[in-house]
Short mmCIF file of C-alpha atoms in Angstrom, two decimals:
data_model
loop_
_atom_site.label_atom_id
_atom_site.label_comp_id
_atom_site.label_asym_id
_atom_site.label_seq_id
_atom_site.Cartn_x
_atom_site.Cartn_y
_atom_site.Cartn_z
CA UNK A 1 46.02 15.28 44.43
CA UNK A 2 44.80 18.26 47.07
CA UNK A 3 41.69 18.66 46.66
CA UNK A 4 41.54 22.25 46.63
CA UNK A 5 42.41 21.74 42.85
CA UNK A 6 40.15 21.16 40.59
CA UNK A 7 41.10 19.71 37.07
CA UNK A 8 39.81 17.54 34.53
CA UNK A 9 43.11 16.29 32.63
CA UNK A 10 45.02 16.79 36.24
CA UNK A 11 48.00 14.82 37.13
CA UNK A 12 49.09 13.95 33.33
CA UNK A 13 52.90 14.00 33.31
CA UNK A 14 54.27 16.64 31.16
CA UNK A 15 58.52 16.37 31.83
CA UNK A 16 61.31 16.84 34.00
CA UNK A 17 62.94 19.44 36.44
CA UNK A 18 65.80 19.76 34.44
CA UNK A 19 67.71 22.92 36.38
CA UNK A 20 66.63 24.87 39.44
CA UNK A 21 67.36 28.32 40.08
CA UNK A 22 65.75 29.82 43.47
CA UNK A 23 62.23 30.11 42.53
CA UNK A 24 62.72 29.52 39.19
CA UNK A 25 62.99 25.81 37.19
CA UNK A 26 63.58 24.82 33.94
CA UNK A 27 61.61 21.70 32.67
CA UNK A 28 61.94 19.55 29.52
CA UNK A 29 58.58 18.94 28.42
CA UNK A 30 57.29 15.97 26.27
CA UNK A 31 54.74 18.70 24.99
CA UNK A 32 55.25 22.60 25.33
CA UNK A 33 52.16 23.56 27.83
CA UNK A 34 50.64 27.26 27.26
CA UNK A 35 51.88 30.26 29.16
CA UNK A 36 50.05 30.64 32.42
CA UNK A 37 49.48 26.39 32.74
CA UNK A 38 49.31 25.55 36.14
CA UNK A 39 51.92 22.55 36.72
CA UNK A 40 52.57 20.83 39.52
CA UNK A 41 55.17 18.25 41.35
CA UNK A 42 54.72 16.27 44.46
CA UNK A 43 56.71 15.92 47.30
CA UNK A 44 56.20 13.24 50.60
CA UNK A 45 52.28 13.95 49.89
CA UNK A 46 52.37 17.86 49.53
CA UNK A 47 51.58 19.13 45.95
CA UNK A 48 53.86 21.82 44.63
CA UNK A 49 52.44 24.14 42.14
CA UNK A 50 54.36 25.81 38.98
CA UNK A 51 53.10 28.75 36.64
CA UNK A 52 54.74 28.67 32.89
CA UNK A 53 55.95 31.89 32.22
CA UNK A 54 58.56 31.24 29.39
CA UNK A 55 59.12 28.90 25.82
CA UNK A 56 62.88 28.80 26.04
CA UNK A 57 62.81 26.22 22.63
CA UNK A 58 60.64 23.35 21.46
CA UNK A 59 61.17 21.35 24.35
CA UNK A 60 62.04 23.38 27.35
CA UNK A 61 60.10 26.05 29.16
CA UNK A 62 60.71 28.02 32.20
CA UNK A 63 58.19 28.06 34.88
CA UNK A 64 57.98 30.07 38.35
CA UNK A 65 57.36 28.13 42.01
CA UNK A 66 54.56 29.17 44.33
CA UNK A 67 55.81 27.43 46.97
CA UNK A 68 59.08 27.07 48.42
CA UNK A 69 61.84 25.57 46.48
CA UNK A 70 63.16 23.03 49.67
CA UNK A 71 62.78 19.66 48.52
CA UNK A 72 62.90 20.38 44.95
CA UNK A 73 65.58 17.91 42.69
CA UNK A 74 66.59 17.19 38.78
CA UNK A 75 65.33 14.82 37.23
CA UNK A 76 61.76 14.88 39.54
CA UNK A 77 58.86 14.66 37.36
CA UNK A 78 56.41 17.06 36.63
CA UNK A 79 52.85 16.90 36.50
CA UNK A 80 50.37 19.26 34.03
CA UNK A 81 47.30 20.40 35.75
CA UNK A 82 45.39 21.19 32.43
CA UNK A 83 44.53 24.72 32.85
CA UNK A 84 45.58 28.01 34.82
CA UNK A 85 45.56 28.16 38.59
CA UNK A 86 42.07 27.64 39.57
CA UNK A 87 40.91 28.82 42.99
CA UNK A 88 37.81 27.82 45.09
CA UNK A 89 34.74 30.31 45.25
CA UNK A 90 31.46 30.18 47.08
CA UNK A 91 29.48 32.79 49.56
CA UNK A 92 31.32 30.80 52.75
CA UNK A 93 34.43 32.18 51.55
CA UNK A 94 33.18 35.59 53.82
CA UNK A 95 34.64 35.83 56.97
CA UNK A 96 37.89 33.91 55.68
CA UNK A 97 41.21 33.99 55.69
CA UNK A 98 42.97 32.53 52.54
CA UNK A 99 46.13 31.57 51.04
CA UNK A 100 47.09 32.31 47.25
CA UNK A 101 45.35 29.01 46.33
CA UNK A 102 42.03 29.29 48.53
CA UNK A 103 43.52 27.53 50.82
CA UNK A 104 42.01 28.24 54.78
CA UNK A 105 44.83 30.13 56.96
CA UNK A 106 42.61 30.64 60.04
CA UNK A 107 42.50 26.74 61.15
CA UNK A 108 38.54 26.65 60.66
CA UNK A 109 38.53 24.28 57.72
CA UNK A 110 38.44 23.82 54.62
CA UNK A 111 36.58 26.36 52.03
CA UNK A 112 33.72 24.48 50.33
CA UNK A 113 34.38 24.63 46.09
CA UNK A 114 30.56 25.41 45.15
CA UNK A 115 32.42 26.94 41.90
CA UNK A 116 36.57 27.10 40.62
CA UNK A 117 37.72 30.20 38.97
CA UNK A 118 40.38 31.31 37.14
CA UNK A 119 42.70 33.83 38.31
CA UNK A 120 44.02 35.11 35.05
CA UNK A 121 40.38 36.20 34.50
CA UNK A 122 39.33 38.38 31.60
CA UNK A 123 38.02 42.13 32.32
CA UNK A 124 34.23 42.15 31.87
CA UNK A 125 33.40 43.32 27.80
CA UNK A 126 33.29 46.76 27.32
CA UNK A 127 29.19 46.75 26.43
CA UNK A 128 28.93 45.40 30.03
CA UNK A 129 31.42 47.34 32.27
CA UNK A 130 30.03 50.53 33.50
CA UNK A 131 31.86 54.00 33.98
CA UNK A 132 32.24 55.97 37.49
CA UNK A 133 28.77 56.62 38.67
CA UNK A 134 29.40 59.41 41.75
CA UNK A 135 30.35 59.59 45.03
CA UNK A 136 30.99 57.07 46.95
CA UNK A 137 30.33 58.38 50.96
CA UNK A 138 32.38 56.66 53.62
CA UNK A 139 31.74 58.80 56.70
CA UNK A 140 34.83 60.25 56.65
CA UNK A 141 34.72 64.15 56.65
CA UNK A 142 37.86 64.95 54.95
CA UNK A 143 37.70 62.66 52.31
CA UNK A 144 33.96 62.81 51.22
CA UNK A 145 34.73 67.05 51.02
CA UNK A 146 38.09 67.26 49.49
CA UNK A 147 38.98 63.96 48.00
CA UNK A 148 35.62 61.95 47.60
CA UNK A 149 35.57 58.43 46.49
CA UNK A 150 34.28 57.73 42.95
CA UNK A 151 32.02 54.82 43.04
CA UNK A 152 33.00 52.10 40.74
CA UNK A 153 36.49 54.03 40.76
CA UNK A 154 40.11 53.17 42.08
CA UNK A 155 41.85 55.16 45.36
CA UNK A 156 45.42 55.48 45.90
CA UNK A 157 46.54 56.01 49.26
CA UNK A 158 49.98 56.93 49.55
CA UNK A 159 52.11 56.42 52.94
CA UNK A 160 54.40 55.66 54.78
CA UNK A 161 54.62 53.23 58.38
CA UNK A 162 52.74 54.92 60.97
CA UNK A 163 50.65 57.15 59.49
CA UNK A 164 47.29 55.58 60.28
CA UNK A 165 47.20 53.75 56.25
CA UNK A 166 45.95 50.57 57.69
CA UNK A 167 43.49 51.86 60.17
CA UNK A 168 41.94 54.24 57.41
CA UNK A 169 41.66 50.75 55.45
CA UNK A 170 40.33 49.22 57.55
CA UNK A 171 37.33 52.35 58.70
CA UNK A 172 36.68 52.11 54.98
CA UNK A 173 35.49 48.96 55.22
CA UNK A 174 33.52 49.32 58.27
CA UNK A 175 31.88 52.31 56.15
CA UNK A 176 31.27 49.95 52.82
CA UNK A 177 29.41 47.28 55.48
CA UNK A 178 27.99 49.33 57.59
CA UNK A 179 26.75 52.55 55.14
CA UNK A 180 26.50 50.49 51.60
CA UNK A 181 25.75 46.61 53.18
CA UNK A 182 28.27 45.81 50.76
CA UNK A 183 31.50 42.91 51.47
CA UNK A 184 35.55 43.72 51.36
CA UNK A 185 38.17 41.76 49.91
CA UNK A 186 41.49 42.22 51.59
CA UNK A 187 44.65 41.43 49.23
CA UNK A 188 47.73 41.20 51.71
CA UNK A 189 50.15 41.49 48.89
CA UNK A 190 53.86 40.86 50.81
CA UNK A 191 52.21 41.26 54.55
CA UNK A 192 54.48 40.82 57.31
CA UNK A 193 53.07 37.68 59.04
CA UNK A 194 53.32 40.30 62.44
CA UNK A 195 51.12 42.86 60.79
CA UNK A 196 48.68 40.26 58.93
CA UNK A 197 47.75 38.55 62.28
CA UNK A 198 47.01 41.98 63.92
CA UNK A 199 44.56 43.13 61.17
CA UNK A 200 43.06 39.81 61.31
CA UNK A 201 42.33 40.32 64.98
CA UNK A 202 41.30 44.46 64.65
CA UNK A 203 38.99 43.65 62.08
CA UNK A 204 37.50 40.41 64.05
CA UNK A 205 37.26 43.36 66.77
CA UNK A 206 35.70 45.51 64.88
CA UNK A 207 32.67 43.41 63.70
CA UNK A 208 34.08 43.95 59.81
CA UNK A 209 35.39 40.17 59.57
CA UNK A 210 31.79 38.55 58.55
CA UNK A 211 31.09 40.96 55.91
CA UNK A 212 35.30 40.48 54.78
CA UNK A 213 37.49 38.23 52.53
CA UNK A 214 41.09 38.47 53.30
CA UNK A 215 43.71 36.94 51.25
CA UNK A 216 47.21 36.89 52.18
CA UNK A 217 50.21 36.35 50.04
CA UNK A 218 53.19 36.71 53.04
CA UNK A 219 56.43 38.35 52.39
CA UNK A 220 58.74 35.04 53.19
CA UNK A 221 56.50 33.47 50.37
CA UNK A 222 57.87 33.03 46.63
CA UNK A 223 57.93 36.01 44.33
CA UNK A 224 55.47 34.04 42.62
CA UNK A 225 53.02 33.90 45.55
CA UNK A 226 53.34 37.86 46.01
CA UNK A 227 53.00 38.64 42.60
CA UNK A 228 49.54 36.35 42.25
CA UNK A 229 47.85 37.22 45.09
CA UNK A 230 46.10 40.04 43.82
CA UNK A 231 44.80 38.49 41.13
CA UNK A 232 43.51 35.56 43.81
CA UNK A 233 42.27 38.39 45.67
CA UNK A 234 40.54 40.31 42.62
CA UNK A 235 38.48 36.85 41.80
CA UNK A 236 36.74 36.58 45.09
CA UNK A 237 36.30 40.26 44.10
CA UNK A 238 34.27 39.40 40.87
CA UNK A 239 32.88 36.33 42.21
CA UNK A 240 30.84 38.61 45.24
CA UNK A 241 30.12 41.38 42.11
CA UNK A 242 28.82 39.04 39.70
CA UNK A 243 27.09 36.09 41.71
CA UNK A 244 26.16 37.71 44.98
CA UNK A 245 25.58 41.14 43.08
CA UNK A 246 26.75 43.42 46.12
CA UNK A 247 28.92 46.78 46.49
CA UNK A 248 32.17 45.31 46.67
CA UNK A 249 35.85 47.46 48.02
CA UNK A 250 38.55 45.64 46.69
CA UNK A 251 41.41 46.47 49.35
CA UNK A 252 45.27 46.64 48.08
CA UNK A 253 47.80 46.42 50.83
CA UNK A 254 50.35 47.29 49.09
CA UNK A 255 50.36 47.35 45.16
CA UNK A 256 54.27 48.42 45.20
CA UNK A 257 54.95 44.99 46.57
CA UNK A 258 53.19 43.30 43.64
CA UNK A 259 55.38 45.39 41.56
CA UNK A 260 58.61 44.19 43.31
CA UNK A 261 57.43 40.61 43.11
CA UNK A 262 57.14 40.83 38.58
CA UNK A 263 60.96 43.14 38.87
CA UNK A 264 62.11 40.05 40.88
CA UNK A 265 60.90 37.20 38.59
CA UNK A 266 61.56 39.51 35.39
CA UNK A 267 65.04 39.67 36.65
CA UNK A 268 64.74 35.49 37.37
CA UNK A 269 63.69 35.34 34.12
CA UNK A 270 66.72 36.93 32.38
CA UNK A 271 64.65 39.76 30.87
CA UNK A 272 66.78 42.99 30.50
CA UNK A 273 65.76 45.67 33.22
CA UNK A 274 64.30 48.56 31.66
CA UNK A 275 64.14 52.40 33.55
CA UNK A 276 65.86 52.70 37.03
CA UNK A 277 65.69 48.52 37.00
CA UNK A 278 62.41 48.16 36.97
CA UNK A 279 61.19 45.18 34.36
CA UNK A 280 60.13 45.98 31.06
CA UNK A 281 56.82 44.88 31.20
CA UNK A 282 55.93 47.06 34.96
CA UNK A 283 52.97 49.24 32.59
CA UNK A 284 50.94 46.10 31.21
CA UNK A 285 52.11 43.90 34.71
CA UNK A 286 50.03 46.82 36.61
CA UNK A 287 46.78 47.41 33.79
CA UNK A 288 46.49 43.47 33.80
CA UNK A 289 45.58 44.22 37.22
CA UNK A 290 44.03 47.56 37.33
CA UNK A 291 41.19 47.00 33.98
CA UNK A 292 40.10 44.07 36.25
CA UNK A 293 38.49 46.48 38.85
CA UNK A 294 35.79 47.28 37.12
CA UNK A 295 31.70 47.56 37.24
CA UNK A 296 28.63 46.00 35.65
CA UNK A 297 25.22 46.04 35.90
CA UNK A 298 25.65 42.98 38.33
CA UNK A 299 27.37 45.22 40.69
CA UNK A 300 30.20 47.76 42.15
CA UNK A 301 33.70 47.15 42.72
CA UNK A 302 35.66 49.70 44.17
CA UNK A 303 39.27 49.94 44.88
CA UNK A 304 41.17 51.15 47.71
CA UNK A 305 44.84 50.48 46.68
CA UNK A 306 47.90 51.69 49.49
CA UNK A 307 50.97 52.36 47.83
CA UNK A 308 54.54 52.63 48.92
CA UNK A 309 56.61 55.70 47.12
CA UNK A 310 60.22 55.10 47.23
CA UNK A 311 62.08 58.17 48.34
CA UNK A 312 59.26 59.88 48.51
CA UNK A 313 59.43 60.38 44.71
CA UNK A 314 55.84 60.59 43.06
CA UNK A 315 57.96 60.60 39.85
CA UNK A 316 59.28 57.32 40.47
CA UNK A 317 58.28 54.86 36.85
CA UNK A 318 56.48 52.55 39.47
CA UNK A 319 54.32 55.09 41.40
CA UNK A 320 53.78 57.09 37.41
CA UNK A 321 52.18 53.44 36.73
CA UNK A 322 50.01 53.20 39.30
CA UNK A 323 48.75 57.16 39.72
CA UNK A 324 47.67 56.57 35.59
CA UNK A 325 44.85 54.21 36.73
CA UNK A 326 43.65 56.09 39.41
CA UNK A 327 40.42 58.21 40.08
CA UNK A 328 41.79 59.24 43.80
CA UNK A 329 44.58 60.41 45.39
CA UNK A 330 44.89 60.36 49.12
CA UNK A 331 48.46 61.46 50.93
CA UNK A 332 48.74 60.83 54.54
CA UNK A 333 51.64 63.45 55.73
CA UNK A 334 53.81 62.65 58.84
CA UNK A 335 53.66 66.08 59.44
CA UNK A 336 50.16 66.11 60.14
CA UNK A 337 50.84 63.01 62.34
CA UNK A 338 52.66 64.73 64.15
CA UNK A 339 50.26 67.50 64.96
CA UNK A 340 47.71 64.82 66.21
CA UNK A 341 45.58 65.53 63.08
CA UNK A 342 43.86 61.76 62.29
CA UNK A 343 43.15 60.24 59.57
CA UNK A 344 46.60 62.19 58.63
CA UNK A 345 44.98 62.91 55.46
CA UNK A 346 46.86 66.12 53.54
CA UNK A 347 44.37 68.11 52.37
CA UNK A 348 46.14 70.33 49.98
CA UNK A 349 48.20 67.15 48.45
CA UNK A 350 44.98 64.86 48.00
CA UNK A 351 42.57 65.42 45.22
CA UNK A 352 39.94 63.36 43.06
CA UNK A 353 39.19 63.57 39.31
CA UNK A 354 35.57 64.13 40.67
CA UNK A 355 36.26 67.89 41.83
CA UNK A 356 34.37 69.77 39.52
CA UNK A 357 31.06 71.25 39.75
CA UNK A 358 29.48 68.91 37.10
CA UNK A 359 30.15 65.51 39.39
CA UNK A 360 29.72 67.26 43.11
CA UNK A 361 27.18 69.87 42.40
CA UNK A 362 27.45 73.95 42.63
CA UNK A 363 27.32 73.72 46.74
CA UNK A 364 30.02 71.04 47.19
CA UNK A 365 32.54 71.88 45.09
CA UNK A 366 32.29 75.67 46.58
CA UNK A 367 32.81 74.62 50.03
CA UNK A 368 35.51 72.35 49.12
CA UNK A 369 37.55 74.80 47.20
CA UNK A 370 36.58 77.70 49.64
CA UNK A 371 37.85 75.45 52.58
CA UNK A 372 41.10 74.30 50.57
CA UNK A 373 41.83 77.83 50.10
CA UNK A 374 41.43 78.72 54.14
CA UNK A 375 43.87 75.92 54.46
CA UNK A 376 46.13 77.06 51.89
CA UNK A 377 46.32 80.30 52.78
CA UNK A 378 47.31 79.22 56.60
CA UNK A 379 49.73 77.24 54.91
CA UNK A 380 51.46 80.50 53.58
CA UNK A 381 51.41 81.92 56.77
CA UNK A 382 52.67 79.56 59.37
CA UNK A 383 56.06 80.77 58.87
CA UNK A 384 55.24 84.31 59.90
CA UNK A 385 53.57 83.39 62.45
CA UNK A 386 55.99 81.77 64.09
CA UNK A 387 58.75 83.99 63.57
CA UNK A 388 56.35 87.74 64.05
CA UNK A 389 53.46 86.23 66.22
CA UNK A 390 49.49 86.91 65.20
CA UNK A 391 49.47 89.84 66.05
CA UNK A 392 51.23 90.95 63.04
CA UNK A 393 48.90 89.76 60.19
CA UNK A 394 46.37 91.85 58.80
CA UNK A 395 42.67 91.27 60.35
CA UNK A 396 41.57 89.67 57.46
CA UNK A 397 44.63 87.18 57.63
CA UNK A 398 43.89 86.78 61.67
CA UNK A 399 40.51 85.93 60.63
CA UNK A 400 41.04 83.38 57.84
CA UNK A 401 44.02 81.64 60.30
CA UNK A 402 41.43 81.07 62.85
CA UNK A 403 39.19 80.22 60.97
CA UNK A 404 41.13 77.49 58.93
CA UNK A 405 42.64 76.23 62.19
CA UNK A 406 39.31 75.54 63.38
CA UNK A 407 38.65 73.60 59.96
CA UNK A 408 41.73 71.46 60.56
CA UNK A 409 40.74 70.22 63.75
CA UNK A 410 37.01 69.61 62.46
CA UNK A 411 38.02 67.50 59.72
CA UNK A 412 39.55 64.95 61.94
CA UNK A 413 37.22 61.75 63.28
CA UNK A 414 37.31 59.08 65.87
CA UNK A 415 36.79 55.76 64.50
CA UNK A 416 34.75 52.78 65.19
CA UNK A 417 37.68 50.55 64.43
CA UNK A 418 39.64 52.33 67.17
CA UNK A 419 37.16 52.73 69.51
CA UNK A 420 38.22 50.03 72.01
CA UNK A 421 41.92 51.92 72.23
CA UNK A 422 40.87 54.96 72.16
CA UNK A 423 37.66 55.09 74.17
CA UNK A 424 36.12 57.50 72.10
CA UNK A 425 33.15 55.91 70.08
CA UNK A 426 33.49 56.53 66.14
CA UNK A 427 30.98 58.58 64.12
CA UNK A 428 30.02 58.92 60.44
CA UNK A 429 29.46 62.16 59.35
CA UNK A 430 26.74 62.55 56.05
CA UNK A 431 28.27 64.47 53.29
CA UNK A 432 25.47 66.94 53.55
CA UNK A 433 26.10 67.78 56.99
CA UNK A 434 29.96 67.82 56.36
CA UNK A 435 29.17 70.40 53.75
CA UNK A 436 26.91 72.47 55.96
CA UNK A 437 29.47 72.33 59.27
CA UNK A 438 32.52 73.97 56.56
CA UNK A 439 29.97 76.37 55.39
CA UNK A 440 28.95 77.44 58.44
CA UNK A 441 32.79 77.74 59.74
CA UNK A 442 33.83 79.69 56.60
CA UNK A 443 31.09 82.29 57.07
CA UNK A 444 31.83 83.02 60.72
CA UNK A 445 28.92 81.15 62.70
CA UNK A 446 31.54 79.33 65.00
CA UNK A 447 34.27 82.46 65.21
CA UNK A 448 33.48 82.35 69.53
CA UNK A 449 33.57 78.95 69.39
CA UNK A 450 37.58 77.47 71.02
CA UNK A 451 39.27 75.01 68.79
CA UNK A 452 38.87 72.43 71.53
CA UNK A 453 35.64 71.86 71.00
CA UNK A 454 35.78 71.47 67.32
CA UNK A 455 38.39 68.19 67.17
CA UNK A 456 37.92 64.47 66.82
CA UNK A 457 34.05 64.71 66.92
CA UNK A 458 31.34 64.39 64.45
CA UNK A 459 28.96 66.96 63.13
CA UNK A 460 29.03 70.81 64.35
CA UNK A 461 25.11 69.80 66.32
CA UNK A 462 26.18 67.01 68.20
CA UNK A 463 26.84 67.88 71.46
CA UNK A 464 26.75 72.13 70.90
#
């Protein structure tokens, strides 16, 4: 038996593979086993591992691989595990890279079990969880002003390839290791194996990887494997929150994958597909996942989830699922890609349920709002400018373009993660200053100053 699995009534035979469909199997059982039993069959010394996920009648139940289904026969027998899939915690899992079953995927050994887990974990009890508790700075102009993390909260950051989603991911970490002293956890959910490698390596780079877990569920893996791994992931989560008692951001890259994974085995499973073919059970599939993410008095977890939106539809059933648990909403916009505007954050587009006076104080939330309406109102006029020229506004209108122009260029930031492409050293900016800097641009105090001098640098002092 592998000893990465860790079972008292392990190995007890339990029936037969009695059909075989993909990454599904049907089993006759001697004894039904409960929904969620880990089972597992073994093949020239590798152990294959099963989840139950259906009671088709007294004696048969379907279960769902999480491995491949190559070597796989009727009639093989079939082992119970006796219990859920049970995963391998303890503080050496930092710095790690790790399979769906804790298993090492860097070559540096195996993980030391101080502890096993569960990864169909409970949520913590409502008398211990603790609500949103304020911002949460990362350093990042744009988003501690117009879009600010909520500490203990969940982020969704919608976009698309190339719009700088992973390298904001991974500057967020940098800020909760180097800012809070807190660890990540990285859920790869569906990674190519191209991409995982090179974050692997960036972060390694970076000096993040110590302070990191990363957990990988690859997209040639079994639907079963993709649509676990977060809740691998989220246990290492919970494990550094409640025994290590640190800040912890729990990392989602990409949560519309692990919604793709439960529509593929839903549709394995024979379950009729419910709105635009999505499965039937997408809204509890995503809160079994999402009231996880939670805080205690032990410590933070907060959530930085990327999603994908399919046609660009924010109506789509999937994305409507995932925007209902959030606290944040971050759009990166090709557009402003395109204009050399990084992080590619839209300003207008991204908003938090923290922007109101009560949560960011009188000061903040003035700024903010005074510097989203300098942006809007450029907005408005672009196309008039392009088609009558400057000249042709109104002074006030001349001075509010400028003005917000200059604002769009301050609110971009080098990175430290980039740093050794780019060659421009990152910076953190403090909220306070952030605040001050937009005042200070909004009231005229840098109207002679070019727009040059105002992008991809830190604070307004540095430097002048």
């Amino acid at each position: 038996m592998n000893e990465l699995f860790h079972f008292e009534n392990a190995r007890q035979p339990i029936g037969l593979i009695a059909e075989a469909h993909g990454p599904v199997v049907v089993i006759a059982c001697s004894r039904l086993p409960p929904l969620r039993q880990a089972l597992c069959a073994c093949i020239d010394g590798e152990t294959y591992l099963f989840e139950v996920h259906q009671h088709l009648d007294e004696q048969h139940v379907r279960a769902i691989t999480l491995h491949s289904t190559s070597g796989l026969w009727r009639g093989m027998t079939i082992y119970d595990l006796g219990g859920p899939l049970k995963i391998p915690v303890s503080p050496e899992c930092l710095g790690r890279l790790l399979n769906v079953f804790g298993k090492p995927l860097d070559g540096k050994g195996r993980l030391p079990g101080v502890e096993f887990r569960n990864i169909h974990g409970k949520p913590a009890p409502l008398n211990e969880a603790l609500g949103v508790s304020g911002v949460l700075e990362t350093g990042i102009k744009v988003i501690d002003l117009l879009c600010p993390f909520v500490k203990g909260g969940k982020t969704g950051l919608f976009g698309g390839a190339g719009v700088g989603k992973t390298v904001l991911v991974m500057e967020f970490m940098h800020a909760i290791a180097a800012i809070h002293r807190g660890y990540s956890v990285f859920a790869g959910v569906g990674e190519r194996i191209r991409e995982a490698h090179e974050l692997w390596h960036e972060m390694e780079d970076a000096g993040v990887l110590p302070q990191t877990v990363m957990v990988f569920g690859q997209m040639d893996e079994s639907p079963g494997v993709r649509f676990r791994i977060a809740l691998s992931a989220l246990t290492y989560a919970e494990y550094l929150r409640d025994t290590l008692r640190k800040e912890v951001l729990f990392v989602v890259d990409n949560v519309f994958r692990f919604v793709q994974a439960g529509s593929e085995i839903s549709s394995l499973l024979g379950r009729m597909p419910a709105t635009v073919g999505y499965q039937p059970t997408l809204s509890t599939e995503v809160a079994e996942l999402q009231d996880r993410i939670t805080s205690t008095q032990a410590g933070a977890v907060t959530s930085v989830q990327a999603v994908y939106v399919p046609a660009d539809d924010m109506t789509d059933p999937a994305v409507s699922a995932i925007l209902s648990h959030l606290d944040t909403t971050v759009i990166l916009s090709r557009t402003q890609a395109a204009k050399g505007i990084y992080p590619a954050i839209d300003p207008l587009r991204s908003g938090s349920k923290l922007m109101d006076r009560h949560s960011l104080g009188e000061r903040h939330y003035r700024v903010a709002e005074g510097v989203r309406e300098h942006l809007a109102r450029y907005q408005e006029l672009e196309d008039i400018i392009t088609m009558l020229g400057l000249a042709e506004l109104s002074e006030k209108d001349r001075r509010i373009v400028m003005r917000a122009r200059k604002l769009q260029k301050y609110l971009t930031q080098p990175f430290w993660v980039t740093a050794t492409h780019t060659g421009i050293k990152g910076v953190s900016v403090p909220l306070e200053q952030t605040i001050e800097d937009c005042d200070h641009f909004m009231v005229g105090r840098f109207d002679d100053l070019s727009e040059e001098r105002c992008y991809m640098r830190g604070n307004m002092k540095e430097g002048s």
